[in-house]
Structures are given as structure tokens and as C-alpha cells.
XYZ file of C-alpha atoms in Angstrom:
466
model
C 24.558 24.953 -19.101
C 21.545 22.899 -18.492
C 21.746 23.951 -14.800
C 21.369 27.364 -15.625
C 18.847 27.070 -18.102
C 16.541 25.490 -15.909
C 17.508 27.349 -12.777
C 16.346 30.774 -14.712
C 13.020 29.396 -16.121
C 11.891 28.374 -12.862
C 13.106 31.683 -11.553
C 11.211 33.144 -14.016
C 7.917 31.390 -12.736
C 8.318 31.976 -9.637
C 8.554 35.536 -10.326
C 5.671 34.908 -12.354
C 3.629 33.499 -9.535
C 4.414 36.596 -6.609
C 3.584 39.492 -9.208
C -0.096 37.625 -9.837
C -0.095 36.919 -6.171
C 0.408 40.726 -5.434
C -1.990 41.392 -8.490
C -4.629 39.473 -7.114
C -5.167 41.556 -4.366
C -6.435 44.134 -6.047
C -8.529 42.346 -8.017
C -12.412 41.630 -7.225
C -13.548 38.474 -5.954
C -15.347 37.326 -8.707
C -12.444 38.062 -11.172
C -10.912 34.137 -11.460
C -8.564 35.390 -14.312
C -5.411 35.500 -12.079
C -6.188 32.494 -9.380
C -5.642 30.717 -12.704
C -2.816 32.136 -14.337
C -1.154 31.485 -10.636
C -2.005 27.653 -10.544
C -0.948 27.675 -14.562
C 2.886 28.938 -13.705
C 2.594 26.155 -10.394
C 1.563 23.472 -12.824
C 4.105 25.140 -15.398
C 6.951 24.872 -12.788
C 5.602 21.203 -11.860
C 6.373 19.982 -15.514
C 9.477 21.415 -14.761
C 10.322 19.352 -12.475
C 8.924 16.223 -14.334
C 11.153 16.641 -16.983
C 14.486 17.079 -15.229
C 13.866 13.400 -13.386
C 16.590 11.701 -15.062
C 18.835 15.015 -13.721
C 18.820 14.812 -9.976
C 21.723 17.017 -9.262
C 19.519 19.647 -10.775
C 16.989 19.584 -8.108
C 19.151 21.469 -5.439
C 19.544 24.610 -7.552
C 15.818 24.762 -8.497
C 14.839 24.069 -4.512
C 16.218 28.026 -3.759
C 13.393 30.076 -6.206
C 10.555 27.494 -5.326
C 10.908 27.617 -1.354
C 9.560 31.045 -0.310
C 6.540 29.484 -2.114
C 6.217 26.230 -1.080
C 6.802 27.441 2.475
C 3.725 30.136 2.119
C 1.355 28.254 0.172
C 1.522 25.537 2.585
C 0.028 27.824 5.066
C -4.277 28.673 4.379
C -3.325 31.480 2.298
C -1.641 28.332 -0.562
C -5.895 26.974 -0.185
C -6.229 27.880 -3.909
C -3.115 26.272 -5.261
C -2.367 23.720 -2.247
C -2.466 20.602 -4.442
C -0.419 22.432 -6.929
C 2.351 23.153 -4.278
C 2.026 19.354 -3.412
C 2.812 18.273 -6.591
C 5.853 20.243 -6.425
C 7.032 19.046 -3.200
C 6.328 15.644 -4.289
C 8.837 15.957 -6.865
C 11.391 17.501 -5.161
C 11.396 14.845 -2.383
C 11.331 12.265 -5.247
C 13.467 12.774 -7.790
C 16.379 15.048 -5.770
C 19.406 13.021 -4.365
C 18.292 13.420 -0.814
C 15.662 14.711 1.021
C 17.133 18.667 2.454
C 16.956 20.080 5.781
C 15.332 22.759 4.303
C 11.971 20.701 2.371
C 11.849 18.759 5.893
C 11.234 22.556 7.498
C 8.142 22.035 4.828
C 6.581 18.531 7.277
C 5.187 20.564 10.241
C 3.538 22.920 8.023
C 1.971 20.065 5.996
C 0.903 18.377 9.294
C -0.512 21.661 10.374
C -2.523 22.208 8.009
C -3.985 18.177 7.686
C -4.864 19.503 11.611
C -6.351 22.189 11.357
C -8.069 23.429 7.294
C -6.618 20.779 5.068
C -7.707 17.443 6.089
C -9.834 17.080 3.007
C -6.227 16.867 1.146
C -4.735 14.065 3.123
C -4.683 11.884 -0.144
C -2.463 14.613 -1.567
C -0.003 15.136 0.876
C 0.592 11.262 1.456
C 2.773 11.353 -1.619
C 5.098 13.758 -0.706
C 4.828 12.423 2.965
C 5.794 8.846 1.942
C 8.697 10.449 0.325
C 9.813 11.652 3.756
C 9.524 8.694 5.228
C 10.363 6.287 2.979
C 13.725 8.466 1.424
C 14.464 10.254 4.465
C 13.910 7.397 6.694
C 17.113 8.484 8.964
C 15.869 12.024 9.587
C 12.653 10.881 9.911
C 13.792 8.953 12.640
C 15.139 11.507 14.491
C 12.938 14.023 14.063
C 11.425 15.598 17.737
C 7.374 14.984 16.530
C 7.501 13.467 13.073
C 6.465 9.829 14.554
C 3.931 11.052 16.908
C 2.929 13.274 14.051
C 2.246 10.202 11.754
C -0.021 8.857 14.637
C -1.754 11.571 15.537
C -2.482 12.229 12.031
C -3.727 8.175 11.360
C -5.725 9.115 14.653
C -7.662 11.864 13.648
C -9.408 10.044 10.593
C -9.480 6.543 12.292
C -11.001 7.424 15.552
C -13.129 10.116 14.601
C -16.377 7.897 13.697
C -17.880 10.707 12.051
C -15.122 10.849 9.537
C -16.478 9.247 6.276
C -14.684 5.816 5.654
C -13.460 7.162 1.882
C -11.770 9.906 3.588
C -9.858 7.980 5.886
C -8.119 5.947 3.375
C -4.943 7.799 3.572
C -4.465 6.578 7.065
C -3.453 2.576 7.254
C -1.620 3.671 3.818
C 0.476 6.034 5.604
C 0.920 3.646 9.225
C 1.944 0.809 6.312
C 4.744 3.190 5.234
C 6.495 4.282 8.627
C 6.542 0.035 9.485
C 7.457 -0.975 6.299
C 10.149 1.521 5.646
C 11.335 1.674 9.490
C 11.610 -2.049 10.058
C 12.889 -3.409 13.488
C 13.303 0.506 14.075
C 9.891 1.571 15.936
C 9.121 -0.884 18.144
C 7.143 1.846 20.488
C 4.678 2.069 17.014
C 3.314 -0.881 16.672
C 0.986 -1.258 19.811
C -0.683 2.292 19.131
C -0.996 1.985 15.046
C -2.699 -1.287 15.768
C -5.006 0.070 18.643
C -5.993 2.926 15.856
C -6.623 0.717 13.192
C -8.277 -2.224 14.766
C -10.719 0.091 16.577
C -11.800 1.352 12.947
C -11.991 -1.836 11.893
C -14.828 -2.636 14.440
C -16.712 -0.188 12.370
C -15.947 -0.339 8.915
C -18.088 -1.190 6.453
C -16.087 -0.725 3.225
C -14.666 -3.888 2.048
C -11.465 -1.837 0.878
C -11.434 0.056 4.363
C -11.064 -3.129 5.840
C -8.832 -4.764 3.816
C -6.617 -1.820 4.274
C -7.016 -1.776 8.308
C -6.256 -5.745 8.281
C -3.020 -5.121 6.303
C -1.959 -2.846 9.009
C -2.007 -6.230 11.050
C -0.396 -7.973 8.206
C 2.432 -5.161 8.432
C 3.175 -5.438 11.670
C 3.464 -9.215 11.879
C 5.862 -8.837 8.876
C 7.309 -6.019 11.117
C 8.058 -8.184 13.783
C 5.748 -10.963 14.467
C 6.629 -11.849 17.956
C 6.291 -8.442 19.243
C 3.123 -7.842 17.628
C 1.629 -11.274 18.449
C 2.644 -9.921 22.260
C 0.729 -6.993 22.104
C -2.061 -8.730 21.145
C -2.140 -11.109 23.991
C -1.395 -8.581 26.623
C -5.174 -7.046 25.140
C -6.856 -10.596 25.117
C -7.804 -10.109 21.838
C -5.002 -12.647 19.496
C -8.472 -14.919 18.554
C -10.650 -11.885 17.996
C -8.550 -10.427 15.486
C -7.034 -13.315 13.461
C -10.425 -14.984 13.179
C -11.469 -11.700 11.613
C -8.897 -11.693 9.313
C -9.105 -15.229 8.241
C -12.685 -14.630 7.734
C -11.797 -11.842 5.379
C -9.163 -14.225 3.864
C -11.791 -17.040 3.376
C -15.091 -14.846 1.895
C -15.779 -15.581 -1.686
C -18.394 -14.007 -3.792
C -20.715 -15.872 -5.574
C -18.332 -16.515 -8.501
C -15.909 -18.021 -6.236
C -13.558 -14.931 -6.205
C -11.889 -13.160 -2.966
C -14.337 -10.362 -1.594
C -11.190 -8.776 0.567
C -7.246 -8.318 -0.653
C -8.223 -8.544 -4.534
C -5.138 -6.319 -5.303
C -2.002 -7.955 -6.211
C -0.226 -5.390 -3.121
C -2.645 -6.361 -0.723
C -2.416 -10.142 -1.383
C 1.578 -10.076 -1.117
C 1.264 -7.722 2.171
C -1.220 -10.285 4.120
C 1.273 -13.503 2.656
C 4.018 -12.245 4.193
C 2.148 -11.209 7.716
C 0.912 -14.679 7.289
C 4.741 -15.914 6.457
C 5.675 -14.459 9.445
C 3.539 -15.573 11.993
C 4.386 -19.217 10.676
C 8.428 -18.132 11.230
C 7.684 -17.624 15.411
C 9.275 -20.472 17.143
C 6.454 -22.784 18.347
C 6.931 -22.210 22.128
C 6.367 -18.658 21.555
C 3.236 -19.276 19.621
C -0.132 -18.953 21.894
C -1.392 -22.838 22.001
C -4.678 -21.788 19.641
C -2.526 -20.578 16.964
C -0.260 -23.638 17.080
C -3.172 -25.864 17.050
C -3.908 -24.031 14.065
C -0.368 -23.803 12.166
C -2.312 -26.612 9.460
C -5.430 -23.985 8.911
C -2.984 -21.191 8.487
C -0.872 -22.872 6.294
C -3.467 -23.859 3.665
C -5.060 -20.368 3.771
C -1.519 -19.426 2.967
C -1.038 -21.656 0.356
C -4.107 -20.474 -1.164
C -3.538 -17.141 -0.968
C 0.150 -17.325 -2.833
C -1.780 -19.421 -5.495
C -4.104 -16.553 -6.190
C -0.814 -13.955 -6.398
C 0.568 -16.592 -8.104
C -2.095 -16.277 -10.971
C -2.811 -12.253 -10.812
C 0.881 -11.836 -11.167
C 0.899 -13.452 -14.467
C -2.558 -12.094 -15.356
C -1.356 -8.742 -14.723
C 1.799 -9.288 -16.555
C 0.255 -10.665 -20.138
C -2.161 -7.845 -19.522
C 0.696 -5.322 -19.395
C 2.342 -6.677 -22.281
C -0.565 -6.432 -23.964
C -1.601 -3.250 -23.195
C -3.128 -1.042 -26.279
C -2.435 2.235 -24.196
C -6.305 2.941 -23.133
C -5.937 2.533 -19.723
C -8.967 0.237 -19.319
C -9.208 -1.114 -16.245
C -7.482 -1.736 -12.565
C -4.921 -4.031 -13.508
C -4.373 -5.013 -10.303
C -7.940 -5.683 -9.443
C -9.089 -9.472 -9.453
C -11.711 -8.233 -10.966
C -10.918 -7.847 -14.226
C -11.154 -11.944 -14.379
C -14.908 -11.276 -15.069
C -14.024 -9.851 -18.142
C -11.791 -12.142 -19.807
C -14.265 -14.927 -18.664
C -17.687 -12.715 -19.899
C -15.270 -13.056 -23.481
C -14.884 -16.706 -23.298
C -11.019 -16.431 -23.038
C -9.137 -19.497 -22.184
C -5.606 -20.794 -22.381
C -5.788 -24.102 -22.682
C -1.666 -24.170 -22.729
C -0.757 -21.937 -19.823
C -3.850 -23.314 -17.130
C -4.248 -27.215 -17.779
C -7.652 -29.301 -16.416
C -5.643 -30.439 -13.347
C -4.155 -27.411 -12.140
C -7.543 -25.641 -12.485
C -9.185 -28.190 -10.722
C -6.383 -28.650 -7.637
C -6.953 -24.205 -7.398
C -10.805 -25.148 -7.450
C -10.464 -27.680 -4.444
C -7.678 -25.706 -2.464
C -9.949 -22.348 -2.768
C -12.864 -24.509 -1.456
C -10.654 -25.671 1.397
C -9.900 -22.474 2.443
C -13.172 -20.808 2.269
C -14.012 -23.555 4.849
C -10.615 -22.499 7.184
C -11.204 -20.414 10.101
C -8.614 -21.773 12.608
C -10.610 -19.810 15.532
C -14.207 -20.172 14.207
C -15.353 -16.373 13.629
C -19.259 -16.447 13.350
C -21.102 -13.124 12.517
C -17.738 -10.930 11.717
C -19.146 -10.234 8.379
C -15.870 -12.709 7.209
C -16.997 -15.958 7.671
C -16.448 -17.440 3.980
C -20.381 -18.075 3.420
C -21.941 -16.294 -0.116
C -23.555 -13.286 2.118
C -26.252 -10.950 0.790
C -23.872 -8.298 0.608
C -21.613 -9.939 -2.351
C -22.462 -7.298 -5.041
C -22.140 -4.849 -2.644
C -17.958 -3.816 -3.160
C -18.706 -1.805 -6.293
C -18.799 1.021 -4.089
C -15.347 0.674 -2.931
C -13.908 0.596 -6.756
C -13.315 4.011 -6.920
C -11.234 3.815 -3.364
C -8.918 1.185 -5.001
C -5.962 2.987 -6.213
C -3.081 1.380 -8.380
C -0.483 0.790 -5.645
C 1.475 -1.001 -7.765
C 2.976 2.273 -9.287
C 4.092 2.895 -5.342
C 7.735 1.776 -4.719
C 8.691 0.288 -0.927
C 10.876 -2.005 0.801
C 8.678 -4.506 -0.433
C 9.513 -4.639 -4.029
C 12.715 -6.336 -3.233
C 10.961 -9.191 -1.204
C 9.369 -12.197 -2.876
C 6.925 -14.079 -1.050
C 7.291 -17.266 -2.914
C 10.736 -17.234 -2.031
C 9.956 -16.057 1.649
C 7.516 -19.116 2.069
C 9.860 -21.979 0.038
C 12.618 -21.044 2.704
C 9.686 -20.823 5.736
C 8.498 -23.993 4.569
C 11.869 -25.652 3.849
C 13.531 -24.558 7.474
C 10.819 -26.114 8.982
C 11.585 -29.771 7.307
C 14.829 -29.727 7.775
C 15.329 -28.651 11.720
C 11.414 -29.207 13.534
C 9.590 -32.333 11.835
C 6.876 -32.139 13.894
C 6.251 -28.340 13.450
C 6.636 -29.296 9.100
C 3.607 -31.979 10.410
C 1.760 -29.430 11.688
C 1.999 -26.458 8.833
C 1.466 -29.260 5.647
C -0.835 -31.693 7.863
C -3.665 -29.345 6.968
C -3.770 -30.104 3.173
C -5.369 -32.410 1.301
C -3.986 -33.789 -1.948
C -5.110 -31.017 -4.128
C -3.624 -29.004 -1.581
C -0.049 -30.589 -1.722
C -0.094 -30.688 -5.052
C -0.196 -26.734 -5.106
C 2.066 -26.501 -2.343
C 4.778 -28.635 -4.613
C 3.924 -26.209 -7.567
C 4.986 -22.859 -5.079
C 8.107 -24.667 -4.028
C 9.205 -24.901 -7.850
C 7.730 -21.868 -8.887
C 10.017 -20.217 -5.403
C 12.902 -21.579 -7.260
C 12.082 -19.785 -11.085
C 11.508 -16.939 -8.972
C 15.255 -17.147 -7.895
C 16.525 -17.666 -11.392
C 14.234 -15.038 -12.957
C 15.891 -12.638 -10.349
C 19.230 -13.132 -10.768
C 18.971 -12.832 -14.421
C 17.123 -9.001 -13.619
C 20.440 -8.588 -11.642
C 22.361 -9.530 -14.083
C 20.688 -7.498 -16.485
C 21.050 -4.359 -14.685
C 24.662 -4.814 -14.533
């Protein structure tokens, strides 16, 4: 029986693992011989667990040998092996059916330590935390601290200005997960997770630490728009913060590519934050932002032109991928390449299109709907431009990352935004397409169709999977 077979070989490590444990306190503290045989049957076990994926009924059984160990190593005395044990919690709140009772005992002990010796591991345990959270949303939920855990946790990297901006990565990544995987279901979050990550953002100099801060805004607004647009108000700071972001929006580099939200996640997080906004009936709108619906609306229309284009790029690339892992392939960046190699497709980008994506990104490096000046954002080539290659080791591969998300397409969020505003508010479609110019319409006109293969090319996955 598979069951068995498995069951006793992880028995069998775990075994393994106390006797070295018990071993290894005899031994002398330069002898390294058995802190590595421990972490070799943890890794052991890990592969384990890799390999039984496509089993999850299996994961129950093994969960009885490997808890006495998870629960201990957790604690200071795991310090040798604690991103071993992570691993091995991140696959059993993966791959198992459902999250237990018993691995949630596991989340205060993981918070405790991010508290108070482990905070140099957050990166770690925001795997197996997202896997709380994102498929054990319900207990989650109802759990006596785990939301005020989440916050105090973003809290202690994002308003501790001490705290090295690479290190605090973690935090918008895990604030993005509790609102995108607890939508309309933690109202009482939003206010605070913005205060936390808009006070960083007054501070942060890495273009990826910003872009990641912003998207918490972006979340929200997709969250629930109104609410968040309220909470803004109430602070007096609605203009302060969107002209930052459309600043970050509109700053090119001096090869006319996007200094902030180069990732193919970040672009589809901040479209449909931007979708959003645009989906709040006009007389809830504050009057700057609805004398603004045209500037918003061609920064969005920009913006799903550039997914638009990454998508595909990242696509070929993937179907043309030789297996040496070359690359971000989700980083605009890699455009330098291809064009460094003199690689065109004549077929696939004609003269015109080009030239209507030239105009429309020229447009909306000139958008700011509220005017920002001096917030670092303002669209102009700045001294700074060749200054993100220190942030290209902070941009991780989200794409790998499943959420909510991955069943939402923004194409098809905006085509219906944009359509339900022509067919019941005339003057509010005036407003949103009254901002751009022919090049800009013409683009506009070529997301409406592509909304519409979107649709087809979806029901055929469907239908596929069926």
C-alpha cells in the first residue's frame, strides 16, 4: 500500500532526525557532522513530500510522525534547520486536502518567532503563511489573533525605519494576500494595512519597495473601492496618494520603458485597482477624481496595452524556452535584450500599432490627473533612471504564486467597465474616453476586441479541462 510505504519512510526519518538531535548534544561545538546529517533527513523528508503531490489523501497520515518536529523546531531550538521545517510545512499546507487544526496550532509559533529571533526568515515563512490564508481562508477568519497577527507582523518591518527596505519585502506581499483572498470579508483591514504601507511609502527608496506598497492601494481599491476611497478622504490625503501613484504609473526611463510595475503581476494588480475606481458611481466619486475620470482612463488604457504586450512576450518566451532559466520572464526588462539582438516581428507588431503604443505611452507619461511635482513619479527622464538595478534581485517570479486573481481577466474586467458605462451613463462614457486622442482610441478599440478573444480563449481552457 502506497500509504504505508510512505507513512514508514517518513517514520523512519523522523526517527532519523530525534536520535541525531539527541546525538548532537554530546557532540562538541565545532563538530558540524550531525547539524548536517539532521537538515539532510529534513530535506530528505521534504522530497518526500514533493513527490506525493499528485496524492493528497496521503498527506494526513504523514502529518502524525512530522508534527512533534515541526512543532519544536519552530521554536529557537529549530534555528539550525528552521527553513528546512518551513519547507515542510509549506508542503503540507499545499498539497494536503485541507489545511488541519493541528498545522494551524503551527501559526502562533511561526508568528512568534518572526517577533521575537526569526524576523530575518520572514521571506520563508510567507509561503507557508499564504497557504493559511489563502487555503484556509475560513479558519483564518475566525481565528482569535491571526488578523491582528498579519498586521502586526506587516507593522513591524513597515514602520520600523531602521528596517532595511529588502527585508521588508515580505510585508505588502503578505497584506496583498489577506485582501485578495478575504474579499468583501475584512472591511476593519483596510484602513490600518493602508496607514502601514503608505507611511513606508513616504520613505522608500526602492523602486520595487514602492511598487509593492502602491499595489497595496491597488488591492484595496480592487477590494472595495468605495470603502477605500472613504478612508482616504476621512485622512485628507485622496490627491496625495493617487498623484503619487500616477506618477509612478507615468515614469519612463530613458528608453521609454515603465520605471515602476514592470512585472506582468504588478501591472494586472494596479489595472484592476484602476478598474475599480472607474466602477464607483460618479456621485460617490470626490469632484477631483471625476474631473479626472479622462486622465485615468488613458493611463488605464495604457497600462492594459503594456500587459497586453508582456503577456504575449512572456508567452512566446515560454514556449520557447531552452530550459536555462535565463532571465525574469516577467520583467519588462528583458525587452532590452531582444531589441540589443535586433529582433523584430514584422507580422505580429505592424508600423501602425507600434506607432498608436508610441503616442498613447507618450500621452500618459504626460497624465497626472492631480499634478504631483517632486514625488520622485512625475513621468520626466530623472537622474536616477539606471538606478533600479539594485532592486533586480528583490523581484521575485510571482507568477509561479496562485490567488484569486488568476481567475480574473482585466481585459475582460475593463471591456464590461467600459461597456456599462455606454450603455446606462453617456456622459460618464464622455468623461472616461474624452481623454484620448486618436491613437488613443484606436488602442482602446483594439482592448475591446482583444476582451472578447480573451472570452473565447477561456471558454475553450474550460472546455478543455472538462
Amino acid at each position: 500500500c502506497v500509504v504505508v510505504l510512505y507513512h514508514g519512510l517518513t517514520t523512519n526519518l523522523a526517527a532519523a532526525f530525534w536520535k541525531l538531535c539527541d546525538e548532537g548534544e554530546d557532540r562538541d561545538d565545532d563538530d558540524c557532522s550531525g547539524a548536517l546529517a539532521s537538515v539532510g533527513c529534513l530535506r530528505a523528508i521534504a522530497t518526500i513530500l514533493e513527490s506525493v503531490s499528485s496524492l493528497p489523501h496521503l498527506y494526513g497520515a504523514l502529518e502524525l510522525p512530522l508534527m512533534p518536529i515541526m512543532r519544536k523546531m519552530l521554536t529557537q531550538e529549530g534555528y539550525d534547520v528552521y527553513e528546512e521545517v518551513l519547507e515542510i510545512i509549506s508542503y503540507m499546507t499545499y498539497f494536503s486536502p485541507a489545511v488541519s487544526q493541528q498545522m494551524w496550532e503551527l501559526w502562533p509559533l511561526m508568528v512568534a518567532a518572526l517577533e521575537d529571533w526569526a524576523i530575518q526568515y520572514f521571506e520563508n515563512v510567507l509561503v507557508p503563511m499564504d497557504n493559511y490564508i489563502s487555503r484556509g481562508t475560513e479558519t483564518f477568519l475566525a481565528h482569535p489573533t491571526a488578523k491582528q497577527d498579519v498586521l502586526r507582523l506587516a507593522s513591524l518591518l513597515l514602520l520600523n525605519k531602521e528596517m532595511p527596505e529588502a527585508e521588508c519585502i515580505p510585508a505588502p506581499k503578505l497584506l496583498e494576500c489577506v485582501l485578495q483572498n478575504c474579499r468583501g470579508r475584512v472591511d476593519d483591514c483596510v484602513a490600518p494595512y493602508l496607514a502601514v504601507a503608505l507611511e513606508r511609502l513616504a520613505v522608500a527608496q526602492m523602486s520595487y519597495m514602492q511598487d509593492l506598497l502602491v499595489q497595496v492601494l491597488a488591492n484595496c481599491l480592487y477590494y472595495n473601492a468605495a470603502l477605500t476611497l472613504g478612508i482616504l478622504a476621512s485622512n485628507g490625503r485622496t490627491t496625495q496618494v493617487l498623484s503619487h501613484w500616477f506618477g509612478m504609473l507615468s515614469a519612463r526611463n530613458k528608453a521609454g520603458k515603465r520605471k515602476h510595475h514592470r512585472r506582468e503581476h504588478d501591472k494586472k494588480i494596479c489595472a484592476l485597482g484602476l478598474i475599480a475606481l472607474l466602477q464607483v458611481p460618479t456621485a460617490s466619486l470626490p469632484g477631483d477624481i471625476q474631473a479626472g475620470l479622462g486622465q485615468i482612463a488613458s493611463t488605464l488604457v495604457a497600462l492594459l496595452a503594456d500587459l497586453k504586450v508582456q503577456i504575449k512576450e512572456n508567452k512566446e518566451a515560454a514556449e520557447n524556452d531552452d530550459g536555462r532559466g535565463w532571465g525574469y520572464g516577467s520583467d519588462e526588462d528583458d525587452e532590452d535584450e531582444d531589441e540589443e539582438l535586433g529582433e523584430e516581428d514584422e507580422e505580429d507588431d505592424p508600423e501602425d500599432d507600434q506607432e498608436a503604443l508610441k503616442a498613447l505611452a507618450a500621452r500618459a507619461r504626460r497624465v497626472n490627473p492631480w499634478g504631483a511635482r517632486g514625488s520622485g513619479g512625475d513621468g520626466e527622464d530623472d537622474d536616477d533612471d539606471d538606478d533600479d538595478s539594485d532592486d533586480e534581485g528583490m523581484m521575485t517570479d510571482d507568477e509561479n504564486v496562485t490567488s484569486p486573481m488568476d481567475d480574473v481577466d482585466a481585459f475582460i474586467v475593463f471591456a464590461e467597465t467600459i461597456q456599462a458605462a455606454h450603455a446606462g451613463d453617456a456622459a460618464r462614457f464622455g468623461a472616461l474616453t474624452g481623454g484620448l486622442d486618436a491613437a488613443g482610441q484606436a488602442v482602446l478599440e483594439d482592448l475591446m476586441q482583444h476582451a472578447n478573444v480573451r472570452r473565447e480563449e477561456i471558454a475553450k481552457e474550460k472546455a478543455e479541462e472538462e
